[in-house]
CSV table of N, CA and C in Angstrom, one decimal:
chain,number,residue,atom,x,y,z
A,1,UNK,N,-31.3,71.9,21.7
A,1,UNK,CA,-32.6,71.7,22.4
A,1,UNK,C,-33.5,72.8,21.8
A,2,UNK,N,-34.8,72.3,22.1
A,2,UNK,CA,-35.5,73.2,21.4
A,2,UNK,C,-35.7,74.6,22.4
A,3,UNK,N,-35.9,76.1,21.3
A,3,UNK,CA,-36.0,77.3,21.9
A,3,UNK,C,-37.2,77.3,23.1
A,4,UNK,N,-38.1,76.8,22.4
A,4,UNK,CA,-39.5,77.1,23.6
A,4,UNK,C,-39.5,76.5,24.6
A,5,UNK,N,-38.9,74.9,24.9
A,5,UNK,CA,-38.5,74.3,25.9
A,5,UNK,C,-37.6,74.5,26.9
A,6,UNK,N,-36.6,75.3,26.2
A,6,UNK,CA,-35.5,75.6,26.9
A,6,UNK,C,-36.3,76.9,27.9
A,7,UNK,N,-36.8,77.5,27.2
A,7,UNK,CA,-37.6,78.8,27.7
A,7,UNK,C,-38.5,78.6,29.2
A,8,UNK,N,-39.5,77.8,28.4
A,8,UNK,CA,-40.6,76.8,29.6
A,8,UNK,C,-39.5,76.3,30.9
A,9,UNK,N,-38.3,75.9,30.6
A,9,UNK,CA,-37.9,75.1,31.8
A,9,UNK,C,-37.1,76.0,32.5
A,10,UNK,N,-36.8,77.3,31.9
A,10,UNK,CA,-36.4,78.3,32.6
A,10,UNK,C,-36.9,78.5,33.5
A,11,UNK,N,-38.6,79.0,33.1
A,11,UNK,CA,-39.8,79.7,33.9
A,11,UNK,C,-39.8,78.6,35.0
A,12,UNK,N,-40.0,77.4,34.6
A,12,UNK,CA,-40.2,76.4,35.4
A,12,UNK,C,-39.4,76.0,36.6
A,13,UNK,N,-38.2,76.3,36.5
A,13,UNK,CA,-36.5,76.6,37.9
A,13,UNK,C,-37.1,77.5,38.4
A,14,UNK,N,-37.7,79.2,37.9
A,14,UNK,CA,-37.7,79.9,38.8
A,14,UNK,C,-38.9,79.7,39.7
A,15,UNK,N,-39.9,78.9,39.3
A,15,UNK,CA,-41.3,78.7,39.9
A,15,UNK,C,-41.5,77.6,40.9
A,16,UNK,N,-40.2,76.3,40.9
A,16,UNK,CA,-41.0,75.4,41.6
A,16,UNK,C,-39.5,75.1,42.6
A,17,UNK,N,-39.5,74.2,43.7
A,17,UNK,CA,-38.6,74.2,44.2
A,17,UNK,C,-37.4,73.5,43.7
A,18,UNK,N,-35.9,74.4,44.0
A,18,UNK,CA,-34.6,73.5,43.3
A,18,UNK,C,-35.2,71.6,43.4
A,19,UNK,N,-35.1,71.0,44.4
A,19,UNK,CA,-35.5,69.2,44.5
A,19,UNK,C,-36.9,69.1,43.4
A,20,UNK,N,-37.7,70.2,43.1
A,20,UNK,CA,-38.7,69.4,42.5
A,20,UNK,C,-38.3,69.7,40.6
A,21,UNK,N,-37.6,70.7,40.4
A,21,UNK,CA,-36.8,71.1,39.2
A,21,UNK,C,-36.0,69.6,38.7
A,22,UNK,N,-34.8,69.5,39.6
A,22,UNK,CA,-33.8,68.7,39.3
A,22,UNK,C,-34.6,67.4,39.0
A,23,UNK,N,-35.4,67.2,40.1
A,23,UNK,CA,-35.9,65.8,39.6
A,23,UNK,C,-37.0,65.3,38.9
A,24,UNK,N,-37.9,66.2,38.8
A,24,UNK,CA,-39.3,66.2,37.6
A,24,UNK,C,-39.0,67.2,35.7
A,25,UNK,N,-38.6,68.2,35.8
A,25,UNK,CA,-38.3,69.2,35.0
A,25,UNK,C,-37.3,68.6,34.8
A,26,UNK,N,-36.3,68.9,34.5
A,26,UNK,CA,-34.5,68.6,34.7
A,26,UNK,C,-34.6,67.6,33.4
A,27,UNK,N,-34.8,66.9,33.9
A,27,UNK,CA,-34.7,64.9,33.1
A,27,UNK,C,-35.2,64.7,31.7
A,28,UNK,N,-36.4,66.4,31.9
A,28,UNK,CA,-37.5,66.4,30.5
A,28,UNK,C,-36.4,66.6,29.4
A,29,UNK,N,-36.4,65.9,27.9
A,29,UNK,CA,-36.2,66.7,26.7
A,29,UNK,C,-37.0,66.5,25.7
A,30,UNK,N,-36.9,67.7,24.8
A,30,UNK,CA,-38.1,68.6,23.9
A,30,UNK,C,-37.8,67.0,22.7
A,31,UNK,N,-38.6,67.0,22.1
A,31,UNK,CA,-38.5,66.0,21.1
A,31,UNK,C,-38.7,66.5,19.9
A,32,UNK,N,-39.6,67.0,20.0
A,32,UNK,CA,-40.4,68.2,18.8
A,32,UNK,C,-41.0,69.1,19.2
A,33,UNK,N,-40.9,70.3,18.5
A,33,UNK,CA,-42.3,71.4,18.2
A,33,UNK,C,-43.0,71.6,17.1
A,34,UNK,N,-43.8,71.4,16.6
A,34,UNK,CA,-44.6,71.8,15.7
A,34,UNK,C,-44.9,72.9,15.7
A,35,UNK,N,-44.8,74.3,15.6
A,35,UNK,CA,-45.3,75.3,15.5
A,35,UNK,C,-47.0,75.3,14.7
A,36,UNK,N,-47.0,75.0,13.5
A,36,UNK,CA,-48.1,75.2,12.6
A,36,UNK,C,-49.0,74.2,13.7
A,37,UNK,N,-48.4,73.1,14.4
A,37,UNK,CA,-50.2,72.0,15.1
A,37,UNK,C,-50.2,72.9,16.3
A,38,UNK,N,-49.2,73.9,17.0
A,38,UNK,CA,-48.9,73.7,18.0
A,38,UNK,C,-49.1,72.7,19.4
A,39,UNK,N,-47.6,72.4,18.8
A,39,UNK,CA,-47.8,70.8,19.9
A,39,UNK,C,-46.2,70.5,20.0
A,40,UNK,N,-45.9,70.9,21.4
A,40,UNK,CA,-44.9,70.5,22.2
A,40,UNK,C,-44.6,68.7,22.6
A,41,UNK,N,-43.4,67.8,22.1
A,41,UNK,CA,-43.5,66.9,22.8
A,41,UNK,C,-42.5,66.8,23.6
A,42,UNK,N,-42.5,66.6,24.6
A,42,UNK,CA,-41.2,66.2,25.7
A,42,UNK,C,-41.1,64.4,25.9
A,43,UNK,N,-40.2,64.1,26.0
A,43,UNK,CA,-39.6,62.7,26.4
A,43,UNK,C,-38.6,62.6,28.3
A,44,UNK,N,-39.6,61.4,28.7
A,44,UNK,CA,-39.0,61.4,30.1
A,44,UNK,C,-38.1,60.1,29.6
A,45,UNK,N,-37.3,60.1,30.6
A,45,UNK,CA,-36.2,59.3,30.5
A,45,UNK,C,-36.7,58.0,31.1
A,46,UNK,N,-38.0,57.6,31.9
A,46,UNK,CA,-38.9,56.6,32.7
A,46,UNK,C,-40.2,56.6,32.4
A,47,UNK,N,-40.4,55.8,33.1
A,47,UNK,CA,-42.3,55.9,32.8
A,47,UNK,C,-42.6,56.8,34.7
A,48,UNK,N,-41.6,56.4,35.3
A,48,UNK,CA,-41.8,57.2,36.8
A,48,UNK,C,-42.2,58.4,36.8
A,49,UNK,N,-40.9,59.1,35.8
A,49,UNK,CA,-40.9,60.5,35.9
A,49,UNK,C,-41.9,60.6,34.5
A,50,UNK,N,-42.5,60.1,33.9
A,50,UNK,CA,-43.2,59.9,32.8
A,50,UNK,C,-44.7,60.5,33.7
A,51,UNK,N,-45.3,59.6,34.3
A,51,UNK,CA,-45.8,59.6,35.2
A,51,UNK,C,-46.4,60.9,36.3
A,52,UNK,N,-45.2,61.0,37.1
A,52,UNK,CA,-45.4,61.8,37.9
A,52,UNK,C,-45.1,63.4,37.3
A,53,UNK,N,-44.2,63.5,36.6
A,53,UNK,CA,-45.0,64.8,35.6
A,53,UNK,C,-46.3,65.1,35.0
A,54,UNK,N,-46.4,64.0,34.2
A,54,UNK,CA,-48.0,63.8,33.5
A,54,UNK,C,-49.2,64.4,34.6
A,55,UNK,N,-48.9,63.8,35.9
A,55,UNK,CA,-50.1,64.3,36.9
A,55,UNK,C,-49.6,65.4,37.4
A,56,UNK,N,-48.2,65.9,38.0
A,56,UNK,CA,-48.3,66.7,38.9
A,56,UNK,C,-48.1,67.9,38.5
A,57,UNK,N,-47.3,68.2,36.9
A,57,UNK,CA,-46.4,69.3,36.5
A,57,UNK,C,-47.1,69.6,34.9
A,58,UNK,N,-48.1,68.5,34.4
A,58,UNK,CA,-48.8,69.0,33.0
A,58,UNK,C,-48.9,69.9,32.7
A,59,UNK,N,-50.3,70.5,33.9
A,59,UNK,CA,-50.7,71.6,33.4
A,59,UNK,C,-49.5,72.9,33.7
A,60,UNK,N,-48.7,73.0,34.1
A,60,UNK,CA,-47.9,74.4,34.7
A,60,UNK,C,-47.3,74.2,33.3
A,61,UNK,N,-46.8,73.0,32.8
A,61,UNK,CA,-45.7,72.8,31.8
A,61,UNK,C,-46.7,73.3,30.4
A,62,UNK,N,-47.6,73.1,30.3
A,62,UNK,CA,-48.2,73.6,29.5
A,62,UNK,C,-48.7,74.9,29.5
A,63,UNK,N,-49.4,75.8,30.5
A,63,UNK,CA,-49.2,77.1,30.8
A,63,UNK,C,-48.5,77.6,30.4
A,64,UNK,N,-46.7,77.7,31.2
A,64,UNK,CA,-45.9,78.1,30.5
A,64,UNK,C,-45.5,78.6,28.8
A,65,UNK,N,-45.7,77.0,28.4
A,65,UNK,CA,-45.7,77.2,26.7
A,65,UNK,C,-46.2,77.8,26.2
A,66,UNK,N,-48.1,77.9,26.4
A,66,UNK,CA,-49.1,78.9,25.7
A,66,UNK,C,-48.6,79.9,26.5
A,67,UNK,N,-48.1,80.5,27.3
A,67,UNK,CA,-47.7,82.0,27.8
A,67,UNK,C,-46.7,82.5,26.3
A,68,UNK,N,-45.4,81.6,26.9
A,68,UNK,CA,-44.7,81.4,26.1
A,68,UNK,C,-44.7,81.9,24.7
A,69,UNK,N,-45.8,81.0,24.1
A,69,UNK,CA,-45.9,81.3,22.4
A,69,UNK,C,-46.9,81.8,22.1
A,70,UNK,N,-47.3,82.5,23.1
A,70,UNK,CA,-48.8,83.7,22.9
A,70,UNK,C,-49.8,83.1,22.2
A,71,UNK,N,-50.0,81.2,22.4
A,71,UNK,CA,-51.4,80.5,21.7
A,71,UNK,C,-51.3,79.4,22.2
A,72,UNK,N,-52.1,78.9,22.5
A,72,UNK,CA,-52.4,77.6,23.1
A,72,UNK,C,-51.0,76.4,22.5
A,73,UNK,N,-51.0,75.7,23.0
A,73,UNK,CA,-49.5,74.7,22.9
A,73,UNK,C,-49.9,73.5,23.9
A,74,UNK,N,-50.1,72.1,22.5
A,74,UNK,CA,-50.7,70.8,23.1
A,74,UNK,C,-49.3,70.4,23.3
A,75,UNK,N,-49.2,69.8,25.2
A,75,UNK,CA,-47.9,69.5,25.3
A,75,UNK,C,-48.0,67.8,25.1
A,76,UNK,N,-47.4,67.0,24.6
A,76,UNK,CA,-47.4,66.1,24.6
A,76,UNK,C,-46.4,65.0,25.5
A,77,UNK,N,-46.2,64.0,26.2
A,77,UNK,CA,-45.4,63.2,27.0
A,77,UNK,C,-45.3,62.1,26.6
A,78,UNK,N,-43.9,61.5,26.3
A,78,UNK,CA,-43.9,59.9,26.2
A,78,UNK,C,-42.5,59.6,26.6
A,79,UNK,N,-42.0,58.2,27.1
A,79,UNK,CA,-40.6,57.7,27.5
A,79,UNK,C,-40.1,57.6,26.5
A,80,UNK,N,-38.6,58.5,26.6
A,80,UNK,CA,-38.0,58.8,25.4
A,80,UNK,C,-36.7,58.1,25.6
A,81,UNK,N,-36.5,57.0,25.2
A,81,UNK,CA,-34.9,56.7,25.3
A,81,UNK,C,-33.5,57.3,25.3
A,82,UNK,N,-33.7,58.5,24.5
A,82,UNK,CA,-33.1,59.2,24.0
A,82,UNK,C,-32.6,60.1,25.3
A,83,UNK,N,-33.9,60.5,25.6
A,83,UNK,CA,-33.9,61.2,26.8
A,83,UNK,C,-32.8,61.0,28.2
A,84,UNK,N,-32.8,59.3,28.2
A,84,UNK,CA,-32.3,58.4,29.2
A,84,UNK,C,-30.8,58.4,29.3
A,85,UNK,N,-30.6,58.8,27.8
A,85,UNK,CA,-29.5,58.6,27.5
A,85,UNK,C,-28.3,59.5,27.7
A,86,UNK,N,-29.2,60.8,27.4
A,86,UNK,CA,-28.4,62.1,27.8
A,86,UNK,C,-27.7,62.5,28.9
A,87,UNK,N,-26.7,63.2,28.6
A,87,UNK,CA,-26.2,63.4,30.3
A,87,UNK,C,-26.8,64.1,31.5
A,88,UNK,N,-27.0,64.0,32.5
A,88,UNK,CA,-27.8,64.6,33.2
A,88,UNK,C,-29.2,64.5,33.2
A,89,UNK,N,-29.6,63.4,32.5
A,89,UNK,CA,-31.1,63.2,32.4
A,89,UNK,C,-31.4,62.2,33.7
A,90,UNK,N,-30.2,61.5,33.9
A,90,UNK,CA,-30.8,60.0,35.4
A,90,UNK,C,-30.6,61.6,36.8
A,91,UNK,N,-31.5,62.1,37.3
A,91,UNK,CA,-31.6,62.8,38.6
A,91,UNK,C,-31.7,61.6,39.7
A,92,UNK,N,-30.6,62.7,40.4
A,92,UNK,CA,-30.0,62.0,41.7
A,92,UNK,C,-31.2,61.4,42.8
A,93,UNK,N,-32.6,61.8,42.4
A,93,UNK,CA,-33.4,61.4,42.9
A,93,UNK,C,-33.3,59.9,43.7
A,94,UNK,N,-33.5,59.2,42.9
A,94,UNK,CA,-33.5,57.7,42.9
A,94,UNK,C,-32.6,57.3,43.3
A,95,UNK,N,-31.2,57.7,42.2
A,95,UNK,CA,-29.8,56.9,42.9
A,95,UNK,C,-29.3,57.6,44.3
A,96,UNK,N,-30.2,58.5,45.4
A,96,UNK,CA,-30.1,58.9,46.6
A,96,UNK,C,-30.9,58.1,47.2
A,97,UNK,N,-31.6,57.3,46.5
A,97,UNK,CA,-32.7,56.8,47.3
A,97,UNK,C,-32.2,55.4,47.3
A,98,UNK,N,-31.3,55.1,46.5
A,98,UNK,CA,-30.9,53.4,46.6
A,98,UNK,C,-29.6,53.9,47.8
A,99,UNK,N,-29.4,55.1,47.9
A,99,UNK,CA,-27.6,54.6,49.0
A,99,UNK,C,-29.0,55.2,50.5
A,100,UNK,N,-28.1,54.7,51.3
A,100,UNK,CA,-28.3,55.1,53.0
A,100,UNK,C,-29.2,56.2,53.0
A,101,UNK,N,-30.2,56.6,53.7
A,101,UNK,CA,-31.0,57.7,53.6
A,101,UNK,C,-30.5,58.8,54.5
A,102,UNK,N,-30.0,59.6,53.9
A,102,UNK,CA,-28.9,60.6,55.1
A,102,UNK,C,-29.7,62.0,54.7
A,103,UNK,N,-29.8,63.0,55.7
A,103,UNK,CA,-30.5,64.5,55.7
A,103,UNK,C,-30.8,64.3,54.4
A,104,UNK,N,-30.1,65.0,53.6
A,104,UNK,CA,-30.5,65.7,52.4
A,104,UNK,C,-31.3,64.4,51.4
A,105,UNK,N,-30.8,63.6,51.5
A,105,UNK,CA,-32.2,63.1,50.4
A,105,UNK,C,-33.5,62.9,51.2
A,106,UNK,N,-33.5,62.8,52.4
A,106,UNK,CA,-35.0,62.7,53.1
A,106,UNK,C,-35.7,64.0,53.1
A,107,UNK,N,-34.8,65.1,52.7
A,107,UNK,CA,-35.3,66.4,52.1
A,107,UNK,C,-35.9,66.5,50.8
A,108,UNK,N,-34.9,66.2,49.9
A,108,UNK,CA,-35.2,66.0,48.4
A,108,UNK,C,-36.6,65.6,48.6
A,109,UNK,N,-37.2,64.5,49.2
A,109,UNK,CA,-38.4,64.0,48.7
A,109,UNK,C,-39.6,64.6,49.7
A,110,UNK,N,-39.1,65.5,50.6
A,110,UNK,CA,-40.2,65.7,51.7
A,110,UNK,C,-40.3,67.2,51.0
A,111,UNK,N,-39.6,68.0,50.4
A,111,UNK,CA,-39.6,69.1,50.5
A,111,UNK,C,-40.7,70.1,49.7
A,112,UNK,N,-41.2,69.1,48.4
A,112,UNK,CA,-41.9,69.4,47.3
A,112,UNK,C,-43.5,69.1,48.0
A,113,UNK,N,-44.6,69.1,47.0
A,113,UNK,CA,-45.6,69.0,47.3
A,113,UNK,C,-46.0,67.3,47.1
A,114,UNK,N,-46.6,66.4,48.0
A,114,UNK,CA,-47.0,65.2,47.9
A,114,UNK,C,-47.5,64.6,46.4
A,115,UNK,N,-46.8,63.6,46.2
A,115,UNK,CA,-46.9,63.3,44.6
A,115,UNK,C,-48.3,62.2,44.6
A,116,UNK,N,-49.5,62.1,43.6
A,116,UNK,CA,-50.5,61.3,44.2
A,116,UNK,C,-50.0,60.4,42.9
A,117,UNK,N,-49.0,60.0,42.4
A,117,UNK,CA,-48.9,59.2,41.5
A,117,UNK,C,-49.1,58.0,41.9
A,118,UNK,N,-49.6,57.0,41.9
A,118,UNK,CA,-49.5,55.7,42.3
A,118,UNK,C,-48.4,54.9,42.2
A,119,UNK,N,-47.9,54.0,43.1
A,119,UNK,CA,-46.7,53.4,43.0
A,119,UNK,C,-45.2,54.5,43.6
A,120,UNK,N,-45.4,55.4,43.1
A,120,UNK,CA,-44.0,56.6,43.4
A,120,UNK,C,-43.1,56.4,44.8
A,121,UNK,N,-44.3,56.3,45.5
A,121,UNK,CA,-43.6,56.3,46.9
A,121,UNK,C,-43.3,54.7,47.6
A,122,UNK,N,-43.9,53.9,47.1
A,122,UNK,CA,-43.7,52.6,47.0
A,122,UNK,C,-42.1,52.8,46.9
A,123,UNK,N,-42.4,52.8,45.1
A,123,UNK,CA,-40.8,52.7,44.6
A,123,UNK,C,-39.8,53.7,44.9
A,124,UNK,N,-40.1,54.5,45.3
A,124,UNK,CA,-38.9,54.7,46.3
A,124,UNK,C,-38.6,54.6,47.3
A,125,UNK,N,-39.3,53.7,47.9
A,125,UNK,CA,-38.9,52.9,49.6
A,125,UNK,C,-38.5,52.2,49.5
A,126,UNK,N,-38.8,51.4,48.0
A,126,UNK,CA,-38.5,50.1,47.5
A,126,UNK,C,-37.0,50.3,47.9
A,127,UNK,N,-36.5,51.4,47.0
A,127,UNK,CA,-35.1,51.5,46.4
A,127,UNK,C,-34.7,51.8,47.5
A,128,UNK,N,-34.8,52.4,48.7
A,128,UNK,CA,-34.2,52.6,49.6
A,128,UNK,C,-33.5,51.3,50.7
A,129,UNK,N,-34.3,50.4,50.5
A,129,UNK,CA,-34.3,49.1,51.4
A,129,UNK,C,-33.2,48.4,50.9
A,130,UNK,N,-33.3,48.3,49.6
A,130,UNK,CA,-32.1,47.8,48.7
A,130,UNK,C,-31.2,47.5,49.1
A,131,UNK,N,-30.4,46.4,49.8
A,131,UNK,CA,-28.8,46.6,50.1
A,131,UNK,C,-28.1,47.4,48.8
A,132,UNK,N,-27.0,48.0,48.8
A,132,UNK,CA,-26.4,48.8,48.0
A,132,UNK,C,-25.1,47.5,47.5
């Protein structure tokens, strides 16, 4: 993985909550760094978590970097298959939300700050209804 990423997502565990880590941050991988354009890209494993990073986690994710690399750092986002593929990239998010809704996933998603993504909470009611 890349150094600066790995770095950024450190800062990023200690700053936001464990449920909003594992399931927004967590899933991200670095794709590239350019040092000389500076320009970070990350790959989500969805367009969900594509998505709801893009609006709710950009700017921190980018903060961090330019802290990070003591100069500004264009972060860039796209669905990375690759990403999907890796282990620990599918967060229990979702696949908590497709079984029975029991305490702790009705935590998972209440615990963080309200996501204004459109669709998000939809699809995860969706997935909840689901017979299993």
């Amino acid at each position: 993985m890349i150094q600066i990423w790995q770095d950024c997502s450190r800062v990023l565990e200690r700053e936001l909550t464990p449920q909003q880590y594992v399931a927004w941050i967590k899933p991200l991988r670095a794709i590239a760094y350019d040092q000389d354009a500076r320009q970070l890209r990350l790959g989500a494993p969805n367009r969900l978590k594509l998505d709801a990073v893009r609006s709710q986690f950009a700017a921190r994710i980018r903060a961090a970097a330019t802290e990070l690399a003591q100069h500004p750092v264009e972060v860039q986002f796209e669905v990375a298959a690759a990403a999907a593929a890796e282990p620990g990239a599918d967060s229990p998010d979702l696949a908590e939300a497709s079984a029975p809704a029991s305490d702790s996933a009705s935590r998972q998603f209440n615990d963080g700050p309200p996501l204004s993504v459109p669709g998000v909470i939809e699809h995860v009611e969706r997935a909840r209804l689901q017979p299993g």
